[in-house]
Coordinates of C-alpha atoms (C1' of nucleotides) in Angstrom, one line a residue:
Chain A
X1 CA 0.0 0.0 0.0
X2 CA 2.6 2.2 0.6
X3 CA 4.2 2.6 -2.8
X4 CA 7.6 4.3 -2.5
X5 CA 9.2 4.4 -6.2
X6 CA 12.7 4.4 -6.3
X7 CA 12.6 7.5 -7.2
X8 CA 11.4 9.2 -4.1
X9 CA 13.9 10.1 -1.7
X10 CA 15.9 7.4 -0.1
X11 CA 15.2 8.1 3.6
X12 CA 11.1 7.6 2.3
X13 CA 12.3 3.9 1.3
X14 CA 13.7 3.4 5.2
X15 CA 10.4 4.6 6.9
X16 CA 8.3 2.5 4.4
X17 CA 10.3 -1.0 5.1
X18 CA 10.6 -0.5 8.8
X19 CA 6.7 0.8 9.1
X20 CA 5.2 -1.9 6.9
X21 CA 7.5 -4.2 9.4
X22 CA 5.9 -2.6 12.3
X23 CA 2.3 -2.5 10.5
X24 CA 2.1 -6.3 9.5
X25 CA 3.6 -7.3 13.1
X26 CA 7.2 -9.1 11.9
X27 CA 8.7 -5.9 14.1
X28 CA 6.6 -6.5 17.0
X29 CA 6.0 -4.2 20.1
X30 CA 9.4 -3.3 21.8
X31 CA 11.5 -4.8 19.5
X32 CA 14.7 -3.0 18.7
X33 CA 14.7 -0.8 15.6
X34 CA 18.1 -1.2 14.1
X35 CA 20.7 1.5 15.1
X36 CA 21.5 4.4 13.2
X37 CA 25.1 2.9 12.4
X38 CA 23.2 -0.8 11.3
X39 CA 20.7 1.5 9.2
X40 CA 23.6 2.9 6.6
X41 CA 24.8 -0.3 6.2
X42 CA 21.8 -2.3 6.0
X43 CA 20.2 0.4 3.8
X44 CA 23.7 1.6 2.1
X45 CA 22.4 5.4 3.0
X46 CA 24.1 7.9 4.4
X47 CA 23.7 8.6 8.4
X48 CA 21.4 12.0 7.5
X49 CA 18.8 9.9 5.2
X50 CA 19.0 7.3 8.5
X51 CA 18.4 9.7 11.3
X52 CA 15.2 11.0 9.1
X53 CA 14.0 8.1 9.0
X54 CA 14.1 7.4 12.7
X55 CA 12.5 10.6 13.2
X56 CA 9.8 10.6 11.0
X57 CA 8.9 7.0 12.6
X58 CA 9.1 8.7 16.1
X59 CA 6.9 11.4 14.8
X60 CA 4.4 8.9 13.4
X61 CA 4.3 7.3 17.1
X62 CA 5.4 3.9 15.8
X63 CA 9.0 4.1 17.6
X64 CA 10.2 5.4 20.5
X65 CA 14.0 6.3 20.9
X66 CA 15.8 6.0 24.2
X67 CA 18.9 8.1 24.6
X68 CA 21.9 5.6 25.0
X69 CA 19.4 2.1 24.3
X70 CA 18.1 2.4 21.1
X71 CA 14.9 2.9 19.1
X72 CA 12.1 0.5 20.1
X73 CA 8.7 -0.1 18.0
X74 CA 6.1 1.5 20.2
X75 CA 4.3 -0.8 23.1
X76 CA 1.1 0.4 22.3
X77 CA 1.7 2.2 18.6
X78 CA -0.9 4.7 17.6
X79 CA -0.9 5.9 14.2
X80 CA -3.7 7.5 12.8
X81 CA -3.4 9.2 9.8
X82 CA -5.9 12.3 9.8
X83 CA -5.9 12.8 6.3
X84 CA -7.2 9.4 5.4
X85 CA -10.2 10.0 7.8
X86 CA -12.9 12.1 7.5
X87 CA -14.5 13.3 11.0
X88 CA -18.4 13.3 10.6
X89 CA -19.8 16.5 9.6
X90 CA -22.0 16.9 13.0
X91 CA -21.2 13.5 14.0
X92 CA -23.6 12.7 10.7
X93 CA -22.4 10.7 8.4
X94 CA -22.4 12.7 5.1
X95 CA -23.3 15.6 7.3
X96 CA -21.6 18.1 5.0
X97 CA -23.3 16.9 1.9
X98 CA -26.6 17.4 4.0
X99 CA -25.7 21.1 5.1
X100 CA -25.4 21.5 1.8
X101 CA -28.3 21.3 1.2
X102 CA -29.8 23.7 3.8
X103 CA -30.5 20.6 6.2
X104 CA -30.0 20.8 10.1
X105 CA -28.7 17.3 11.8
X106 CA -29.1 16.2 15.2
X107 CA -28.1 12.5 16.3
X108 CA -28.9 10.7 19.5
X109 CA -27.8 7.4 20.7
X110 CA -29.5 5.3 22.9
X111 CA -27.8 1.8 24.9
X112 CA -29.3 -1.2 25.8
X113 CA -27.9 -4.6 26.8
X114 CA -29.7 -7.2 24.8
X115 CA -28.8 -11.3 24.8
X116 CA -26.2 -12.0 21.3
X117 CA -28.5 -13.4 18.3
X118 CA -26.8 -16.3 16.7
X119 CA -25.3 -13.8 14.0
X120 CA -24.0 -11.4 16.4
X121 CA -22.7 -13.9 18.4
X122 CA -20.5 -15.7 16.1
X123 CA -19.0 -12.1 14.9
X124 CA -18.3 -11.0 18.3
X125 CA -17.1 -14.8 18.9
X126 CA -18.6 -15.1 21.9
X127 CA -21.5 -17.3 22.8
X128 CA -25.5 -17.2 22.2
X129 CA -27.5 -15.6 24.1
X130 CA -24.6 -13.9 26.3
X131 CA -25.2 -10.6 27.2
X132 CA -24.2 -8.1 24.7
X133 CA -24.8 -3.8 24.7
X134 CA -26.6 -2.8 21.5
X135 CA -26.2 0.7 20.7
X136 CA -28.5 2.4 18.4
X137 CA -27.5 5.9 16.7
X138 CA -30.2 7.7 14.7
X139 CA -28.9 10.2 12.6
X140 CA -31.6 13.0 11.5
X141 CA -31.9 15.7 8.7
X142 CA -34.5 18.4 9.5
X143 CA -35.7 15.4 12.3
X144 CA -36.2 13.4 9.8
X145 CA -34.1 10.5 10.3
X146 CA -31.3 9.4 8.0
X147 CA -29.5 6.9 8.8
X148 CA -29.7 4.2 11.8
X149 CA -26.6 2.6 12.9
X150 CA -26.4 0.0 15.2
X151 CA -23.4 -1.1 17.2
X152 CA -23.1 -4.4 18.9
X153 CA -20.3 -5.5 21.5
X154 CA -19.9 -7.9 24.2
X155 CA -21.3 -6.8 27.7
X156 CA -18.0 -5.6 29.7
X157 CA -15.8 -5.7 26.8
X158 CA -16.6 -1.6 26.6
X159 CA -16.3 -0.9 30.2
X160 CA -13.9 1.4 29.9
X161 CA -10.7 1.7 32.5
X162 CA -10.7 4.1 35.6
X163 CA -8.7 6.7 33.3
X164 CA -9.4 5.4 29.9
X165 CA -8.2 7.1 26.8
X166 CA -11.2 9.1 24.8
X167 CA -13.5 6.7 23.0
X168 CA -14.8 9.3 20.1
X169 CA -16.1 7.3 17.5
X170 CA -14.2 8.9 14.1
X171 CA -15.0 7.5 10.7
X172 CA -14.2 7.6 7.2
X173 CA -16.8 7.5 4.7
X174 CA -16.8 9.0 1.4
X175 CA -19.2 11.6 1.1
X176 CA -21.3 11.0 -2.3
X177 CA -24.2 13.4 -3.4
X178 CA -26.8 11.0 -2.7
X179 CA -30.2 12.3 -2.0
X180 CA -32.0 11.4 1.8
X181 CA -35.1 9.5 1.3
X182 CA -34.9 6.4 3.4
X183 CA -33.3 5.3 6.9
X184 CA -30.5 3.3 6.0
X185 CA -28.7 1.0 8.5
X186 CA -25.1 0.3 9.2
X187 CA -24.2 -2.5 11.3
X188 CA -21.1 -2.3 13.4
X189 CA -19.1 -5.0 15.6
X190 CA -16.3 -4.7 17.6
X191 CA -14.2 -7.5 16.8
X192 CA -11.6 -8.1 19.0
X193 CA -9.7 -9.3 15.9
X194 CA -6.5 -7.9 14.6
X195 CA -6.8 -4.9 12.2
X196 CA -6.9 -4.9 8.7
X197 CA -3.5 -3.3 9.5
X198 CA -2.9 -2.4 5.7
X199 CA -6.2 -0.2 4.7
X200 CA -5.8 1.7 8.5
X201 CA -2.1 1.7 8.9
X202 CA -2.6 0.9 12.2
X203 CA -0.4 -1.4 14.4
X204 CA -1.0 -5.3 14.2
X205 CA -2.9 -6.3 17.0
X206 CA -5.3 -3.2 17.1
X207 CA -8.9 -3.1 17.3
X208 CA -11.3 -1.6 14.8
X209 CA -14.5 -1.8 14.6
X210 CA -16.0 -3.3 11.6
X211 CA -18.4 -2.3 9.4
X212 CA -20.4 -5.2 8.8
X213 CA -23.6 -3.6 6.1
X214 CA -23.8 -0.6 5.0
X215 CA -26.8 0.8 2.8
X216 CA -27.8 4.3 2.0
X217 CA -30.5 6.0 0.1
X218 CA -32.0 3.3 -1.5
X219 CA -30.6 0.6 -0.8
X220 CA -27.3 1.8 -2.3
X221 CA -24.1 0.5 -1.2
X222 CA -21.5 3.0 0.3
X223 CA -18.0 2.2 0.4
X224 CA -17.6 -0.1 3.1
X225 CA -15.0 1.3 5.7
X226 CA -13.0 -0.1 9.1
X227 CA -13.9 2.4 12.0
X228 CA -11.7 2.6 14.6
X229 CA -13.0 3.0 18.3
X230 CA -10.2 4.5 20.5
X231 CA -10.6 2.4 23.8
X232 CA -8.4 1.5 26.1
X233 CA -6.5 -0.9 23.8
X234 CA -4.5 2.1 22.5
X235 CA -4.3 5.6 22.7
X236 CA -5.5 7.6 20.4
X237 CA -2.3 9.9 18.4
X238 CA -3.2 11.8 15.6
X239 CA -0.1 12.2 13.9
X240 CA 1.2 14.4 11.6
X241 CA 3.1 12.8 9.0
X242 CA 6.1 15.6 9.2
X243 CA 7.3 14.7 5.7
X244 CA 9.7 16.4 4.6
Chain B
X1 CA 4.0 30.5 28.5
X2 CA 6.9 28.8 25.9
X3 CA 9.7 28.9 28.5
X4 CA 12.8 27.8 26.7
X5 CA 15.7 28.4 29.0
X6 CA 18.8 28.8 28.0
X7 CA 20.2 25.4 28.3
X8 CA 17.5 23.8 25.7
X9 CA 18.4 23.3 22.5
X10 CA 19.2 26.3 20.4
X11 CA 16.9 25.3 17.6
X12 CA 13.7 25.4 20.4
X13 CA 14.9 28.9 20.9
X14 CA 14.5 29.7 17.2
X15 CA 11.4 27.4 17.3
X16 CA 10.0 29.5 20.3
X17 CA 10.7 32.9 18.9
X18 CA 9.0 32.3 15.6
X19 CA 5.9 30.4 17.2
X20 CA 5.6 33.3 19.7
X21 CA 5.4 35.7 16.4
X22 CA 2.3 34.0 14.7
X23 CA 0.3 33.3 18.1
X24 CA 1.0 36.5 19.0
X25 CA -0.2 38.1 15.3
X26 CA 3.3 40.5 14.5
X27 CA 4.0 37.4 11.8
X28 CA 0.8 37.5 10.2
X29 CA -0.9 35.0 7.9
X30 CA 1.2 34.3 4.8
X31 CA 4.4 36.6 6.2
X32 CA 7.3 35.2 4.8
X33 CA 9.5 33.7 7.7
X34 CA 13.3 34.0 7.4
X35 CA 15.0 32.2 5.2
X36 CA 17.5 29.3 6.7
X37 CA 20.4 31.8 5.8
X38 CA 18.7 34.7 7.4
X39 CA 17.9 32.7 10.6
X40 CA 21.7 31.4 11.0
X41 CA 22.7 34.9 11.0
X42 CA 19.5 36.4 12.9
X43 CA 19.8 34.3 15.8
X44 CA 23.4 32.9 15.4
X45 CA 22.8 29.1 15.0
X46 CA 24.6 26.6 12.5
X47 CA 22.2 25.8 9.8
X48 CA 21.3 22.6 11.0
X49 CA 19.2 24.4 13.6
X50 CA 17.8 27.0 11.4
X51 CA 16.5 24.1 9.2
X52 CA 15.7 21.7 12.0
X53 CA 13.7 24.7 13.6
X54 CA 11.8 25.4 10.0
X55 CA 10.4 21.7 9.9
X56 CA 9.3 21.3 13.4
X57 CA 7.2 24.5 12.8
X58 CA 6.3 23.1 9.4
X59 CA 5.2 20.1 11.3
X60 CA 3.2 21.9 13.1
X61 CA 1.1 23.1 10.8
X62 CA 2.2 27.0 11.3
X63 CA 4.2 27.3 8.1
X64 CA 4.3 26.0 5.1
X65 CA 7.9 25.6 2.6
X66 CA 7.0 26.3 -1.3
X67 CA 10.3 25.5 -2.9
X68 CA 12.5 28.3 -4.3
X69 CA 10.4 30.6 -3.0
X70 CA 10.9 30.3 0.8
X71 CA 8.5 29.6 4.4
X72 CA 5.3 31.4 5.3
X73 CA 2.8 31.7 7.8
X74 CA -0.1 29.5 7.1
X75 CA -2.6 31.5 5.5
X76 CA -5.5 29.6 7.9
X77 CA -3.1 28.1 10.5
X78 CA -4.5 25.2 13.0
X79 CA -2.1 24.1 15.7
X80 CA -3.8 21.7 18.3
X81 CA -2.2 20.2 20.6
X82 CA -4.1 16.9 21.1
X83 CA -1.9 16.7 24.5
X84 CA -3.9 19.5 25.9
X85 CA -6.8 18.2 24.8
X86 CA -9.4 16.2 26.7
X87 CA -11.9 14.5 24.5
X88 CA -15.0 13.9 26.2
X89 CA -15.8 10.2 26.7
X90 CA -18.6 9.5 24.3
X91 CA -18.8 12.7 24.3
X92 CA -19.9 13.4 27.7
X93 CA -17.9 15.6 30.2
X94 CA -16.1 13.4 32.7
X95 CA -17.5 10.4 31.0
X96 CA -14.5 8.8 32.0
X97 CA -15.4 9.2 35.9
X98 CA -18.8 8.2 35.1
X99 CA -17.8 4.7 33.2
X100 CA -15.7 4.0 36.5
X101 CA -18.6 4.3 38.4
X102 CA -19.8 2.0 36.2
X103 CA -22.5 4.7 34.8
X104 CA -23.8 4.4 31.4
X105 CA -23.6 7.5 29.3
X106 CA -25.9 8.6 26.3
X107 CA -26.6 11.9 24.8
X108 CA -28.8 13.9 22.3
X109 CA -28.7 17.2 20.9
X110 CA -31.4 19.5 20.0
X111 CA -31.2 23.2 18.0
X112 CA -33.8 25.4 17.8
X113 CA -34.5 29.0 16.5
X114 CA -34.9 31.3 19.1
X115 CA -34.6 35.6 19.5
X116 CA -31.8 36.5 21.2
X117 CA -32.3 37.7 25.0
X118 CA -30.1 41.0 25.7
X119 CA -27.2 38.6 27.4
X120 CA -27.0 36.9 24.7
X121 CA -26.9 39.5 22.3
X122 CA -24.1 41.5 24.1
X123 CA -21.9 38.2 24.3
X124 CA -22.7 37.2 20.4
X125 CA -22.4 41.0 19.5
X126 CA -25.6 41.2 17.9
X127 CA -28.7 42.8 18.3
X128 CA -31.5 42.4 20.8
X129 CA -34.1 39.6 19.7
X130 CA -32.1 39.3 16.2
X131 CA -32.3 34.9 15.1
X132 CA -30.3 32.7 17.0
X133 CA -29.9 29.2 17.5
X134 CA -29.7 27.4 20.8
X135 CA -28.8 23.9 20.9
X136 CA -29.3 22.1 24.0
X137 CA -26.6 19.1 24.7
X138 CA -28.6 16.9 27.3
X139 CA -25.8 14.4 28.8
X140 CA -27.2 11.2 30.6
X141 CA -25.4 8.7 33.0
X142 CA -27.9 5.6 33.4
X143 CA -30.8 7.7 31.3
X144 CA -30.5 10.5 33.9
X145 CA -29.4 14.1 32.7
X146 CA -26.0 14.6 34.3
X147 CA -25.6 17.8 32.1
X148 CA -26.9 20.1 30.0
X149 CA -25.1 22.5 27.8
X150 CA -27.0 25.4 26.1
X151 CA -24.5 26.7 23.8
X152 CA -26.0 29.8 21.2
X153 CA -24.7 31.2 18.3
X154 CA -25.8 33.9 15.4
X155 CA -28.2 32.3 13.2
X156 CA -26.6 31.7 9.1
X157 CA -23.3 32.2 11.2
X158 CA -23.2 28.6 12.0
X159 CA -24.6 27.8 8.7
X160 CA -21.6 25.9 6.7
X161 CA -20.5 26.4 3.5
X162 CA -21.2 23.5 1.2
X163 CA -17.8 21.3 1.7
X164 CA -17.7 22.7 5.2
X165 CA -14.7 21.3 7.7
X166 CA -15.9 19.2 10.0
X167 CA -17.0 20.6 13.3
X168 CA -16.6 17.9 16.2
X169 CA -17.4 19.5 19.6
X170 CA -14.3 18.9 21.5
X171 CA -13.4 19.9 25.1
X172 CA -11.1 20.3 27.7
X173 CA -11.9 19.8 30.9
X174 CA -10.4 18.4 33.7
X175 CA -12.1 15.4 35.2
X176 CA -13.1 15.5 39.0
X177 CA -14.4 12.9 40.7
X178 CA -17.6 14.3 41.7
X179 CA -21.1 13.2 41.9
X180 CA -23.5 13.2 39.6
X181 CA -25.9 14.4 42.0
X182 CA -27.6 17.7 40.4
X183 CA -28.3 18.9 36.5
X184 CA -25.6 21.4 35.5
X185 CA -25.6 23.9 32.8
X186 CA -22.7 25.5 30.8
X187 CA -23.7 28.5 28.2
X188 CA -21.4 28.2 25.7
X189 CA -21.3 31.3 22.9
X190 CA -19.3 31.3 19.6
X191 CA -17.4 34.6 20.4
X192 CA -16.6 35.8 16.6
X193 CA -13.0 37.4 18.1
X194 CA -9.9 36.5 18.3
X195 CA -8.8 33.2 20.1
X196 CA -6.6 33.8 23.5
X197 CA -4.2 32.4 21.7
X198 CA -1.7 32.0 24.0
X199 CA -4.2 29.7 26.3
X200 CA -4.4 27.8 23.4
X201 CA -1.6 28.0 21.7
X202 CA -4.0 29.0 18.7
X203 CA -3.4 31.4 15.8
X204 CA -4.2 35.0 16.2
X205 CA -7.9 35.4 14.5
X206 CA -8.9 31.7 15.1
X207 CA -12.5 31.8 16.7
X208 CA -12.9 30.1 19.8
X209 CA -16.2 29.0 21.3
X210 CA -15.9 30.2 25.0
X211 CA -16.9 28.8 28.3
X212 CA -18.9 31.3 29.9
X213 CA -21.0 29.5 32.6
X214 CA -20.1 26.3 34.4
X215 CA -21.4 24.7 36.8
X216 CA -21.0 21.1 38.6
X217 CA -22.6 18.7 41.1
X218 CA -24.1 21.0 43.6
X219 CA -23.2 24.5 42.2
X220 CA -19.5 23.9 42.2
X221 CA -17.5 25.6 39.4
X222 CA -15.5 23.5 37.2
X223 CA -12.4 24.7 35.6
X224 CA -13.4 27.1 32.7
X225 CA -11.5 26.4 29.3
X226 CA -11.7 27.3 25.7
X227 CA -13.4 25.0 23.6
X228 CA -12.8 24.9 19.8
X229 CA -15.2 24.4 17.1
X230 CA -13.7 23.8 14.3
X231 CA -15.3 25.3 11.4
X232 CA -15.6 26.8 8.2
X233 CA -13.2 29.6 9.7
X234 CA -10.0 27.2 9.8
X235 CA -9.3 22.9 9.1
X236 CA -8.7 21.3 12.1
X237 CA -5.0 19.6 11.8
X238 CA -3.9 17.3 14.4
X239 CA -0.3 18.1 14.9
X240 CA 2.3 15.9 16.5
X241 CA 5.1 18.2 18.2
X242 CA 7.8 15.8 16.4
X243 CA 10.4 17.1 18.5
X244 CA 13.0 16.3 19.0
Chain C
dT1 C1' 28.9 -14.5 44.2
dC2 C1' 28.7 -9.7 44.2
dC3 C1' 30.1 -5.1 43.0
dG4 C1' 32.3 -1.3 40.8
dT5 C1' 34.6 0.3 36.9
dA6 C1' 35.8 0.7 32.2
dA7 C1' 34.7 0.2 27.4
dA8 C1' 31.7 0.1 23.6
dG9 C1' 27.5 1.5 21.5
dT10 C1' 23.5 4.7 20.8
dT11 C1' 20.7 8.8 20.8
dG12 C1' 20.2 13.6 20.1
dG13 C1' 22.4 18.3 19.3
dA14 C1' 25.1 20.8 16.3
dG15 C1' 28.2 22.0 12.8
dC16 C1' 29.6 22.1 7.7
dT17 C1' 29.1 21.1 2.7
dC18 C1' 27.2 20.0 -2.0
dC19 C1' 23.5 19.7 -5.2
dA20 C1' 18.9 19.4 -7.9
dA21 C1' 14.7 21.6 -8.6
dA22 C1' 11.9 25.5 -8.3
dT23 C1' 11.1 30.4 -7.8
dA24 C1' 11.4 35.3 -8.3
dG25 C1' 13.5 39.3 -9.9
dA26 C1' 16.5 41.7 -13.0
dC27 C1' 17.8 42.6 -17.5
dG28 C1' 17.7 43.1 -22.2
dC29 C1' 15.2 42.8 -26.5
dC30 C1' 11.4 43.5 -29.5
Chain D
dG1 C1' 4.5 47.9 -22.8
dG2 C1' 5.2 43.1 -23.3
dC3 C1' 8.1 38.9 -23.6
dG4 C1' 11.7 35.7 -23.0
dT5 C1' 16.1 34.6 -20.8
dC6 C1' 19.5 34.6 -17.2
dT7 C1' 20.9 34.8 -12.5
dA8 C1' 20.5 34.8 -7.6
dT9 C1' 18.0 32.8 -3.9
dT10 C1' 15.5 29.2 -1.5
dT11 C1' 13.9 24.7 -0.3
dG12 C1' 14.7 19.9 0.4
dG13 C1' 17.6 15.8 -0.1
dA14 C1' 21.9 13.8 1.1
dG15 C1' 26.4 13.4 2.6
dC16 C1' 30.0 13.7 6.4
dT17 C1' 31.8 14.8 11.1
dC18 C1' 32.2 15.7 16.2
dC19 C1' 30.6 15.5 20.8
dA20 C1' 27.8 15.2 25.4
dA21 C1' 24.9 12.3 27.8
dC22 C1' 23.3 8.1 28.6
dT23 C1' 22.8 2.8 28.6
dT24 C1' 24.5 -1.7 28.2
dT25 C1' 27.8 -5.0 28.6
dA26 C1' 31.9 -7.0 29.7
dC27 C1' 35.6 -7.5 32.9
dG28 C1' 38.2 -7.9 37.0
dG29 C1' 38.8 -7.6 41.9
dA30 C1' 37.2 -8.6 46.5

DNA sequence: TCCGTAAAGTTGGAGCTCCAAATAGACGCC
DNA sequence: GGCGTCTATTTGGAGCTCCAACTTTACGGA
């Protein structure tokens, strides 16, 4: 995913190898990152393209450099890319497209505990009938509501930590010019699975939340996404990807 | 409130001195910065610094390098610190006290048109009974209001332009460990005036939605804080400090 | 076995240099 | 005035070097 052509600058190829190392989990948490010295040799660049490197991976949250040790790939790594997401306009999905066309949104969310259905139960991977929190968000334009999104996850698997990390739910969506005239549904697990590390660029081993269906105005399908859930599984970094 | 003594590195005191010169507004949007010649001279550094010290600003988000040409203030700059930042836990103020106390948090929103009182209108700077519209943010722990938040601004002010930015409410606050024993009210208003930016560590002319009210469990103030919206006014970026 | 010291390795700060690509301004020509 | 060219400046990539502060490891003595 990462294409880096050979002719991009050299320090670019450095970050790329040792992230996708970090991203698919062959570097995993705490390993050593190789030292500057082992870096020119290994990549036969010079010490300024490896120090870059080592920086912008630092920058990125992946590493973490300890004067005198050594740089280390991040216990709990946190990259998220801002620019491949796109916050909700309103917490609406699509929320821009609808101000665009002179419509007010307003959301509300409403939790319940419910016992797991079969099918929610085998993506969750827990077992029937255990008790699970359904959360239902209805998204409205001019009241009228858009879009119903429901959120399944196991019953204490959400209860959050004494000083957990924020748990804003961000997702990316593209935002088409389709027109609101039906309630469309989204269905959303929280897999405690390993991320699709590759489309989010997030550590292996992270948690995402999974769009399961997703159908809009007319039955149309949207581009099916992963939406994270910062919980406290990770910390939530928005990083700036400091290039150049 | 950037103390960089004399012992830190000399680049943070370039870094400093320029960041101090857009927050405070004598660099103004799209002022050309030194060049990396100037700033070896102008401050007496090796180049190394006066280039390290241009891309941890450019990392920042305050500048921006067009090649040949030379740095300039961002023309609609957005520093955020994340690290000062407190999202709210689901979005509810101290939601993260409230999820230890094993409390349940929901919330809904709700905007209405309504004339502005003669408060309101001196804090908006508008006129008396001119269209406004208050939104009232009703925070529940267990299905019981914990919170409301009456925030108003200038009707068609808050209307956004068609590919509008997003505009995710988000707080700091600090997080006490009080009870949720009373319903407590904040008036937020969307000052149209310039951001104290040195609280937070905004651009000179960024618009800040302002704390004006708050109160907590039993009439006891809260720390007051700035809020950002972000808006059509300036993008919201997400900048990692990336030093060192 | 335990402890203290010495040596080797690593990060981060800082300096210098060279160069390609891009820009902007000056200059001359029509 | 308008146009094209040429030159000085600037960024960003890349190289090299030196050093202070710190960590890790290896070694030797008690």
């Amino acid at each position: 995913m990462d294409h880096v052509a050979s002719s991009d600058p050299v320090y670019l190829r450095v970050v790329a190898d040792i992230r996708r190392q970090i991203l698919d989990g062959s570097l995993p948490p705490d390993a050593p990152i190789p030292s500057r010295a082992q870096l020119t040799r290994k990549y036969g660049v010079g010490e300024t393209a490896a120090r870059h490197a080592l920086r912008v991976l630092a920058a990125e949250g992946l590493i973490v450099g300890r004067v005198g040790s050594g740089h280390y790939v991040r216990a709990k790594p946190v990259l998220l890319p801002l620019h491949r997401w796109r916050f909700h306009d309103h917490h609406v999905p699509f929320g821009a497209d609808l101000h665009a066309q002179g419509i007010r949104t307003t959301w509300d969310r409403r939790s319940e505990p419910v016992e797991a259905t079969p099918d929610i139960a085998q993506r969750l991977r827990i077992e029937e009938s255990a008790p699970v929190t359904r959360t239902r968000y209805v998204f409205r334009g001019d009241g009228k509501p858009v879009q119903l999104t429901v959120s399944y996850e196991p019953a204490g698997f959400g209860d959050p930590a004494p000083d957990e990390a924020p748990r804003a739910l961000i997702g990316r969506m593209s935002a088409h010019g389709a027109k609101i005239t039906e309630v469309v549904e989204e269905v959303y697990t929280r897999v405690p699975e390993p991320a699709e590390s590759d489309v989010l660029a997030l550590p292996a081993g992270t948690h995402v939340l999974h769009v399961e269906r997703t159908h809009w105005a007319g039955d149309r399908p949207v581009e099916t996404s992963d939406i994270v859930i910062p919980g406290d599984r990770f910390r939530l970094v928005y990083a700036h990807p400091l290039h150049p």
